[in-house]
Amino acid sequence: MKLETGDNVVLVIPDLQIPYEHPDALDFCAAVRDAAGCNRVVCIGDEVDQLALGMFDPDPDADGAGPELKKALNQINAWYQEFPDVQVTTSNHTGRIQKRAFKAGIPEAYLRSVNEWMQAPEGWTWADYVYIDGVRYEHGDNQGGMYAARNLAIRNRTSTVIGHHHSHGGVYYIANDDTMIFGMNVGCLIDASALAFKYARGSAYKPTLGCGVVAYGVPYFVPMLLDKKGRWTREVIL
Ligand SMILES: [Fe+2]
Ligand SMILES: [Fe+2]
């Protein structure tokens, strides 16, 4: 077989941008995990948004950094309970505090680790990238465009799963005479009506809500089906 296969069934939690995640994001991810029989969980980054710590002018209608962090910690706690063991890839939104500190001339040695300020359980670990069954998982913010997942797979010379590009969920396969690899973008599970996403309201492409599963080496983008009110229909179609 040209495509490399593996032993694991991996749930890939996409960009949540907590506290601005879709209200049904947690239930949806738990339902996909159960339906697909996942034994590993990767969170592809941007698990928190940190809108107030961005480089743009702060939105006068949004929470400041303190209240926003308090809300985020409160909401991510439910994820810690539901998913006690998660490998998280580092990302641009979670890394905003380091960027701010860098700009202010503060050495990293003074900063608290992400595990610490996120009050994460021991089972949550952070790394720039993760390999499972030969598939590379990374956030994807170092590659632009709607074909970022495809281009990163080619660049990495191995199947690659990313997030970051909220509007381009899906899978691309690339083959030559010997091997086949894939690039998958797992979309996002944000609440697009939140103030944090005001910047994207004029965009032609809206967020593709869903998550990823890599089952024995084969990738699936699982869309979150919505009713007319924008709530999850509670269906999981794999
Ligand atoms: Fe993101
Ligand atoms: Fe990102």
PDB file of C-alpha atoms and ligand atoms in Angstrom:
ATOM      1  CA  MET A   1       0.000   0.000   0.000  1.00  0.00           C
ATOM      2  CA  LYS A   2       1.349   3.418  -0.953  1.00  0.00           C
ATOM      3  CA  LEU A   3      -0.179   5.224   2.015  1.00  0.00           C
ATOM      4  CA  GLU A   4       1.568   4.522   5.320  1.00  0.00           C
ATOM      5  CA  THR A   5      -0.814   3.026   7.877  1.00  0.00           C
ATOM      6  CA  GLY A   6      -0.625   2.956  11.663  1.00  0.00           C
ATOM      7  CA  ASP A   7      -2.142   1.506  14.826  1.00  0.00           C
ATOM      8  CA  ASN A   8      -3.783   4.585  16.311  1.00  0.00           C
ATOM      9  CA  VAL A   9      -7.056   6.435  15.915  1.00  0.00           C
ATOM     10  CA  VAL A  10      -6.292  10.082  16.593  1.00  0.00           C
ATOM     11  CA  LEU A  11      -8.852  12.769  17.379  1.00  0.00           C
ATOM     12  CA  VAL A  12      -7.593  16.183  16.257  1.00  0.00           C
ATOM     13  CA  ILE A  13      -9.169  19.070  18.146  1.00  0.00           C
ATOM     14  CA  PRO A  14      -9.035  22.133  15.886  1.00  0.00           C
ATOM     15  CA  ASP A  15      -8.587  25.832  16.734  1.00  0.00           C
ATOM     16  CA  LEU A  16     -11.025  26.618  19.574  1.00  0.00           C
ATOM     17  CA  GLN A  17      -9.885  30.170  20.403  1.00  0.00           C
ATOM     18  CA  ILE A  18     -11.327  29.787  23.938  1.00  0.00           C
ATOM     19  CA  PRO A  19     -13.236  31.707  25.385  1.00  0.00           C
ATOM     20  CA  TYR A  20     -14.690  32.300  21.905  1.00  0.00           C
ATOM     21  CA  GLU A  21     -15.314  28.649  21.006  1.00  0.00           C
ATOM     22  CA  HIS A  22     -18.562  27.360  19.481  1.00  0.00           C
ATOM     23  CA  PRO A  23     -20.994  26.541  22.327  1.00  0.00           C
ATOM     24  CA  ASP A  24     -21.236  22.902  21.160  1.00  0.00           C
ATOM     25  CA  ALA A  25     -17.522  22.384  20.444  1.00  0.00           C
ATOM     26  CA  LEU A  26     -16.804  20.226  23.488  1.00  0.00           C
ATOM     27  CA  ASP A  27     -19.842  17.955  23.079  1.00  0.00           C
ATOM     28  CA  PHE A  28     -19.071  17.579  19.372  1.00  0.00           C
ATOM     29  CA  CYS A  29     -15.436  16.581  19.912  1.00  0.00           C
ATOM     30  CA  ALA A  30     -16.411  14.100  22.628  1.00  0.00           C
ATOM     31  CA  ALA A  31     -19.054  12.571  20.343  1.00  0.00           C
ATOM     32  CA  VAL A  32     -16.587  12.225  17.443  1.00  0.00           C
ATOM     33  CA  ARG A  33     -14.015  10.631  19.777  1.00  0.00           C
ATOM     34  CA  ASP A  34     -16.593   8.073  20.924  1.00  0.00           C
ATOM     35  CA  ALA A  35     -17.983   7.395  17.435  1.00  0.00           C
ATOM     36  CA  ALA A  36     -14.531   6.911  15.901  1.00  0.00           C
ATOM     37  CA  GLY A  37     -13.048   5.033  18.881  1.00  0.00           C
ATOM     38  CA  CYS A  38     -10.101   7.406  19.252  1.00  0.00           C
ATOM     39  CA  ASN A  39      -7.253   6.317  21.527  1.00  0.00           C
ATOM     40  CA  ARG A  40      -5.099   9.472  21.137  1.00  0.00           C
ATOM     41  CA  VAL A  41      -5.939  13.178  21.194  1.00  0.00           C
ATOM     42  CA  VAL A  42      -3.989  16.006  19.588  1.00  0.00           C
ATOM     43  CA  CYS A  43      -5.013  19.655  19.942  1.00  0.00           C
ATOM     44  CA  ILE A  44      -3.644  21.515  16.927  1.00  0.00           C
ATOM     45  CA  GLY A  45      -3.195  24.869  18.748  1.00  0.00           C
ATOM     46  CA  ASP A  46      -4.954  28.220  19.221  1.00  0.00           C
ATOM     47  CA  GLU A  47      -6.725  26.514  22.104  1.00  0.00           C
ATOM     48  CA  VAL A  48      -7.028  30.005  23.638  1.00  0.00           C
ATOM     49  CA  ASP A  49      -7.475  33.249  21.726  1.00  0.00           C
ATOM     50  CA  GLN A  50      -5.894  35.963  23.906  1.00  0.00           C
ATOM     51  CA  LEU A  51      -7.617  38.656  21.857  1.00  0.00           C
ATOM     52  CA  ALA A  52      -6.538  41.331  24.325  1.00  0.00           C
ATOM     53  CA  LEU A  53      -2.859  40.436  23.852  1.00  0.00           C
ATOM     54  CA  GLY A  54      -2.858  40.761  20.057  1.00  0.00           C
ATOM     55  CA  MET A  55      -0.785  43.312  18.165  1.00  0.00           C
ATOM     56  CA  PHE A  56      -3.815  45.198  16.828  1.00  0.00           C
ATOM     57  CA  ASP A  57      -5.591  48.026  18.649  1.00  0.00           C
ATOM     58  CA  PRO A  58      -7.714  46.494  21.436  1.00  0.00           C
ATOM     59  CA  ASP A  59     -11.472  46.318  20.705  1.00  0.00           C
ATOM     60  CA  PRO A  60     -13.122  48.789  23.113  1.00  0.00           C
ATOM     61  CA  ASP A  61     -16.123  46.453  23.427  1.00  0.00           C
ATOM     62  CA  ALA A  62     -14.046  43.382  24.308  1.00  0.00           C
ATOM     63  CA  ASP A  63     -12.771  42.161  27.671  1.00  0.00           C
ATOM     64  CA  GLY A  64      -9.330  43.254  28.826  1.00  0.00           C
ATOM     65  CA  ALA A  65      -6.539  40.679  29.211  1.00  0.00           C
ATOM     66  CA  GLY A  66      -7.339  39.832  32.860  1.00  0.00           C
ATOM     67  CA  PRO A  67     -11.090  39.121  32.526  1.00  0.00           C
ATOM     68  CA  GLU A  68     -10.459  37.344  29.222  1.00  0.00           C
ATOM     69  CA  LEU A  69      -7.906  34.988  30.801  1.00  0.00           C
ATOM     70  CA  LYS A  70     -10.242  34.299  33.711  1.00  0.00           C
ATOM     71  CA  LYS A  71     -13.039  33.328  31.291  1.00  0.00           C
ATOM     72  CA  ALA A  72     -10.652  31.197  29.202  1.00  0.00           C
ATOM     73  CA  LEU A  73      -9.367  29.263  32.222  1.00  0.00           C
ATOM     74  CA  ASN A  74     -12.885  28.709  33.428  1.00  0.00           C
ATOM     75  CA  GLN A  75     -13.999  27.356  30.045  1.00  0.00           C
ATOM     76  CA  ILE A  76     -10.922  25.259  29.273  1.00  0.00           C
ATOM     77  CA  ASN A  77     -11.382  23.422  32.539  1.00  0.00           C
ATOM     78  CA  ALA A  78     -14.295  21.478  31.018  1.00  0.00           C
ATOM     79  CA  TRP A  79     -11.891  20.330  28.253  1.00  0.00           C
ATOM     80  CA  TYR A  80      -9.376  19.175  30.887  1.00  0.00           C
ATOM     81  CA  GLN A  81     -12.111  17.062  32.494  1.00  0.00           C
ATOM     82  CA  GLU A  82     -13.350  15.531  29.218  1.00  0.00           C
ATOM     83  CA  PHE A  83      -9.901  15.030  27.662  1.00  0.00           C
ATOM     84  CA  PRO A  84      -7.331  14.385  30.416  1.00  0.00           C
ATOM     85  CA  ASP A  85      -4.491  13.439  28.005  1.00  0.00           C
ATOM     86  CA  VAL A  86      -3.851  15.786  25.099  1.00  0.00           C
ATOM     87  CA  GLN A  87      -0.746  16.550  23.041  1.00  0.00           C
ATOM     88  CA  VAL A  88      -0.972  20.212  22.055  1.00  0.00           C
ATOM     89  CA  THR A  89       1.047  21.879  19.306  1.00  0.00           C
ATOM     90  CA  THR A  90       2.369  25.384  19.971  1.00  0.00           C
ATOM     91  CA  SER A  91       0.651  28.171  18.059  1.00  0.00           C
ATOM     92  CA  ASN A  92       0.500  31.866  17.357  1.00  0.00           C
ATOM     93  CA  HIS A  93      -2.415  32.744  19.660  1.00  0.00           C
ATOM     94  CA  THR A  94      -1.180  30.767  22.661  1.00  0.00           C
ATOM     95  CA  GLY A  95       2.267  32.287  22.036  1.00  0.00           C
ATOM     96  CA  ARG A  96       1.044  35.884  22.210  1.00  0.00           C
ATOM     97  CA  ILE A  97       2.282  36.329  25.758  1.00  0.00           C
ATOM     98  CA  GLN A  98       5.852  35.423  24.691  1.00  0.00           C
ATOM     99  CA  LYS A  99       5.656  37.885  21.804  1.00  0.00           C
ATOM    100  CA  ARG A 100       4.503  40.639  24.137  1.00  0.00           C
ATOM    101  CA  ALA A 101       7.280  39.846  26.594  1.00  0.00           C
ATOM    102  CA  PHE A 102       9.865  39.772  23.782  1.00  0.00           C
ATOM    103  CA  LYS A 103       8.713  43.178  22.575  1.00  0.00           C
ATOM    104  CA  ALA A 104       9.019  44.511  26.097  1.00  0.00           C
ATOM    105  CA  GLY A 105      12.559  43.110  26.427  1.00  0.00           C
ATOM    106  CA  ILE A 106      11.694  40.487  29.052  1.00  0.00           C
ATOM    107  CA  PRO A 107      13.875  37.316  28.914  1.00  0.00           C
ATOM    108  CA  GLU A 108      12.026  33.993  28.709  1.00  0.00           C
ATOM    109  CA  ALA A 109      13.486  32.887  32.036  1.00  0.00           C
ATOM    110  CA  TYR A 110      11.114  35.288  33.757  1.00  0.00           C
ATOM    111  CA  LEU A 111       8.013  33.780  32.120  1.00  0.00           C
ATOM    112  CA  ARG A 112       5.756  31.040  33.430  1.00  0.00           C
ATOM    113  CA  SER A 113       5.426  27.908  31.283  1.00  0.00           C
ATOM    114  CA  VAL A 114       2.258  27.442  29.257  1.00  0.00           C
ATOM    115  CA  ASN A 115       1.264  24.438  31.433  1.00  0.00           C
ATOM    116  CA  GLU A 116       1.532  26.667  34.473  1.00  0.00           C
ATOM    117  CA  TRP A 117      -0.414  29.727  33.367  1.00  0.00           C
ATOM    118  CA  MET A 118      -3.012  27.545  31.692  1.00  0.00           C
ATOM    119  CA  GLN A 119      -3.376  25.559  34.926  1.00  0.00           C
ATOM    120  CA  ALA A 120      -3.287  22.405  32.811  1.00  0.00           C
ATOM    121  CA  PRO A 121      -3.379  18.844  34.161  1.00  0.00           C
ATOM    122  CA  GLU A 122      -0.249  16.675  33.821  1.00  0.00           C
ATOM    123  CA  GLY A 123      -1.669  14.868  30.800  1.00  0.00           C
ATOM    124  CA  TRP A 124      -1.618  18.048  28.699  1.00  0.00           C
ATOM    125  CA  THR A 125       1.756  18.589  27.031  1.00  0.00           C
ATOM    126  CA  TRP A 126       2.929  21.216  24.520  1.00  0.00           C
ATOM    127  CA  ALA A 127       5.441  20.790  21.678  1.00  0.00           C
ATOM    128  CA  ASP A 128       6.112  22.516  18.351  1.00  0.00           C
ATOM    129  CA  TYR A 129       5.043  19.361  16.518  1.00  0.00           C
ATOM    130  CA  VAL A 130       3.968  15.785  17.225  1.00  0.00           C
ATOM    131  CA  TYR A 131       4.460  12.592  15.198  1.00  0.00           C
ATOM    132  CA  ILE A 132       2.007   9.693  15.482  1.00  0.00           C
ATOM    133  CA  ASP A 133       2.237   6.735  13.059  1.00  0.00           C
ATOM    134  CA  GLY A 134       4.498   8.803  10.770  1.00  0.00           C
ATOM    135  CA  VAL A 135       1.956  11.650  10.504  1.00  0.00           C
ATOM    136  CA  ARG A 136       3.177  15.082  11.549  1.00  0.00           C
ATOM    137  CA  TYR A 137       0.868  17.394  13.501  1.00  0.00           C
ATOM    138  CA  GLU A 138       1.704  21.096  13.660  1.00  0.00           C
ATOM    139  CA  HIS A 139      -0.260  24.319  13.941  1.00  0.00           C
ATOM    140  CA  GLY A 140       0.415  25.496  10.375  1.00  0.00           C
ATOM    141  CA  ASP A 141       0.973  29.217  10.919  1.00  0.00           C
ATOM    142  CA  ASN A 142       4.302  29.132   9.074  1.00  0.00           C
ATOM    143  CA  GLN A 143       2.599  28.390   5.745  1.00  0.00           C
ATOM    144  CA  GLY A 144       0.042  30.696   4.148  1.00  0.00           C
ATOM    145  CA  GLY A 145      -2.883  30.139   1.806  1.00  0.00           C
ATOM    146  CA  MET A 146      -5.775  27.771   1.333  1.00  0.00           C
ATOM    147  CA  TYR A 147      -3.421  24.968   0.240  1.00  0.00           C
ATOM    148  CA  ALA A 148      -1.257  25.268   3.350  1.00  0.00           C
ATOM    149  CA  ALA A 149      -1.905  21.661   4.471  1.00  0.00           C
ATOM    150  CA  ARG A 150      -0.968  20.303   1.042  1.00  0.00           C
ATOM    151  CA  ASN A 151       2.110  22.507   0.764  1.00  0.00           C
ATOM    152  CA  LEU A 152       3.301  21.633   4.256  1.00  0.00           C
ATOM    153  CA  ALA A 153       2.978  17.890   3.556  1.00  0.00           C
ATOM    154  CA  ILE A 154       5.174  18.363   0.479  1.00  0.00           C
ATOM    155  CA  ARG A 155       7.618  20.524   2.436  1.00  0.00           C
ATOM    156  CA  ASN A 156       7.732  18.092   5.393  1.00  0.00           C
ATOM    157  CA  ARG A 157       7.961  15.088   3.043  1.00  0.00           C
ATOM    158  CA  THR A 158       5.370  13.333   5.166  1.00  0.00           C
ATOM    159  CA  SER A 159       1.617  13.418   5.807  1.00  0.00           C
ATOM    160  CA  THR A 160       0.805  16.540   7.803  1.00  0.00           C
ATOM    161  CA  VAL A 161      -2.181  17.742   9.820  1.00  0.00           C
ATOM    162  CA  ILE A 162      -2.664  21.438  10.562  1.00  0.00           C
ATOM    163  CA  GLY A 163      -5.158  24.004  11.846  1.00  0.00           C
ATOM    164  CA  HIS A 164      -4.708  27.816  11.891  1.00  0.00           C
ATOM    165  CA  HIS A 165      -6.446  28.443   8.544  1.00  0.00           C
ATOM    166  CA  HIS A 166     -10.017  28.516   9.860  1.00  0.00           C
ATOM    167  CA  SER A 167     -11.781  28.572   6.488  1.00  0.00           C
ATOM    168  CA  HIS A 168     -10.158  25.690   4.646  1.00  0.00           C
ATOM    169  CA  GLY A 169     -10.984  22.399   6.370  1.00  0.00           C
ATOM    170  CA  GLY A 170     -10.373  19.315   4.257  1.00  0.00           C
ATOM    171  CA  VAL A 171      -7.940  16.714   2.952  1.00  0.00           C
ATOM    172  CA  TYR A 172      -5.582  16.659  -0.041  1.00  0.00           C
ATOM    173  CA  TYR A 173      -3.690  13.585  -1.215  1.00  0.00           C
ATOM    174  CA  ILE A 174      -0.398  13.833  -3.060  1.00  0.00           C
ATOM    175  CA  ALA A 175       1.138  10.798  -4.785  1.00  0.00           C
ATOM    176  CA  ASN A 176       4.178   9.890  -6.852  1.00  0.00           C
ATOM    177  CA  ASP A 177       5.096   6.474  -8.269  1.00  0.00           C
ATOM    178  CA  ASP A 178       6.207   5.176  -4.868  1.00  0.00           C
ATOM    179  CA  THR A 179       4.261   6.795  -2.063  1.00  0.00           C
ATOM    180  CA  MET A 180       1.113   8.686  -1.215  1.00  0.00           C
ATOM    181  CA  ILE A 181       0.906  11.311   1.514  1.00  0.00           C
ATOM    182  CA  PHE A 182      -1.827  13.693   2.636  1.00  0.00           C
ATOM    183  CA  GLY A 183      -2.271  17.169   4.023  1.00  0.00           C
ATOM    184  CA  MET A 184      -5.296  17.794   6.234  1.00  0.00           C
ATOM    185  CA  ASN A 185      -6.595  21.058   7.614  1.00  0.00           C
ATOM    186  CA  VAL A 186      -8.947  20.358  10.546  1.00  0.00           C
ATOM    187  CA  GLY A 187     -10.826  23.667  10.294  1.00  0.00           C
ATOM    188  CA  CYS A 188     -11.941  25.242  13.561  1.00  0.00           C
ATOM    189  CA  LEU A 189     -14.690  25.214  16.179  1.00  0.00           C
ATOM    190  CA  ILE A 190     -15.115  28.906  16.868  1.00  0.00           C
ATOM    191  CA  ASP A 191     -18.180  31.020  17.557  1.00  0.00           C
ATOM    192  CA  ALA A 192     -17.943  33.168  14.425  1.00  0.00           C
ATOM    193  CA  SER A 193     -20.310  35.772  15.932  1.00  0.00           C
ATOM    194  CA  ALA A 194     -17.857  36.550  18.789  1.00  0.00           C
ATOM    195  CA  LEU A 195     -16.138  39.948  18.846  1.00  0.00           C
ATOM    196  CA  ALA A 196     -12.783  38.209  18.457  1.00  0.00           C
ATOM    197  CA  PHE A 197     -13.661  37.393  14.828  1.00  0.00           C
ATOM    198  CA  LYS A 198     -14.972  40.812  13.816  1.00  0.00           C
ATOM    199  CA  TYR A 199     -11.867  41.082  11.600  1.00  0.00           C
ATOM    200  CA  ALA A 200     -13.103  38.189   9.420  1.00  0.00           C
ATOM    201  CA  ARG A 201     -16.724  39.229   8.938  1.00  0.00           C
ATOM    202  CA  GLY A 202     -16.128  40.584   5.437  1.00  0.00           C
ATOM    203  CA  SER A 203     -14.196  37.505   4.306  1.00  0.00           C
ATOM    204  CA  ALA A 204     -15.517  35.567   1.334  1.00  0.00           C
ATOM    205  CA  TYR A 205     -14.714  32.257   3.024  1.00  0.00           C
ATOM    206  CA  LYS A 206     -16.407  31.590   6.374  1.00  0.00           C
ATOM    207  CA  PRO A 207     -15.054  29.240   9.066  1.00  0.00           C
ATOM    208  CA  THR A 208     -15.302  25.541   8.217  1.00  0.00           C
ATOM    209  CA  LEU A 209     -16.477  24.057  11.515  1.00  0.00           C
ATOM    210  CA  GLY A 210     -15.409  20.528  12.277  1.00  0.00           C
ATOM    211  CA  CYS A 211     -12.563  18.428  13.608  1.00  0.00           C
ATOM    212  CA  GLY A 212     -10.152  15.780  12.362  1.00  0.00           C
ATOM    213  CA  VAL A 213      -9.722  12.046  12.792  1.00  0.00           C
ATOM    214  CA  VAL A 214      -6.737  10.055  11.548  1.00  0.00           C
ATOM    215  CA  ALA A 215      -7.793   6.408  11.756  1.00  0.00           C
ATOM    216  CA  TYR A 216      -4.980   3.884  11.163  1.00  0.00           C
ATOM    217  CA  GLY A 217      -3.217   6.447   8.971  1.00  0.00           C
ATOM    218  CA  VAL A 218      -6.263   7.572   6.976  1.00  0.00           C
ATOM    219  CA  PRO A 219      -7.443  11.182   7.463  1.00  0.00           C
ATOM    220  CA  TYR A 220     -11.030  12.397   7.801  1.00  0.00           C
ATOM    221  CA  PHE A 221     -12.294  15.929   8.152  1.00  0.00           C
ATOM    222  CA  VAL A 222     -15.522  15.586  10.188  1.00  0.00           C
ATOM    223  CA  PRO A 223     -17.821  18.571   9.623  1.00  0.00           C
ATOM    224  CA  MET A 224     -19.991  19.849  12.473  1.00  0.00           C
ATOM    225  CA  LEU A 225     -23.529  19.925  11.081  1.00  0.00           C
ATOM    226  CA  LEU A 226     -25.524  22.967  12.188  1.00  0.00           C
ATOM    227  CA  ASP A 227     -29.236  23.742  12.425  1.00  0.00           C
ATOM    228  CA  LYS A 228     -30.755  27.075  11.363  1.00  0.00           C
ATOM    229  CA  LYS A 229     -29.853  28.630  14.703  1.00  0.00           C
ATOM    230  CA  GLY A 230     -26.200  27.711  14.277  1.00  0.00           C
ATOM    231  CA  ARG A 231     -26.268  24.955  16.893  1.00  0.00           C
ATOM    232  CA  TRP A 232     -24.869  21.465  16.342  1.00  0.00           C
ATOM    233  CA  THR A 233     -27.558  18.990  15.210  1.00  0.00           C
ATOM    234  CA  ARG A 234     -25.905  16.364  17.451  1.00  0.00           C
ATOM    235  CA  GLU A 235     -25.258  14.133  14.432  1.00  0.00           C
ATOM    236  CA  VAL A 236     -21.834  12.641  13.775  1.00  0.00           C
ATOM    237  CA  ILE A 237     -21.423  11.363  10.224  1.00  0.00           C
ATOM    238  CA  LEU A 238     -18.114   9.606   9.645  1.00  0.00           C
TER     239      LEU A 238
HETATM  240 FE    FE B   1      -6.673  30.052  14.906  1.00  0.00          FE
HETATM  241 FE    FE B   2      -3.255  30.164  14.482  1.00  0.00          FE
END
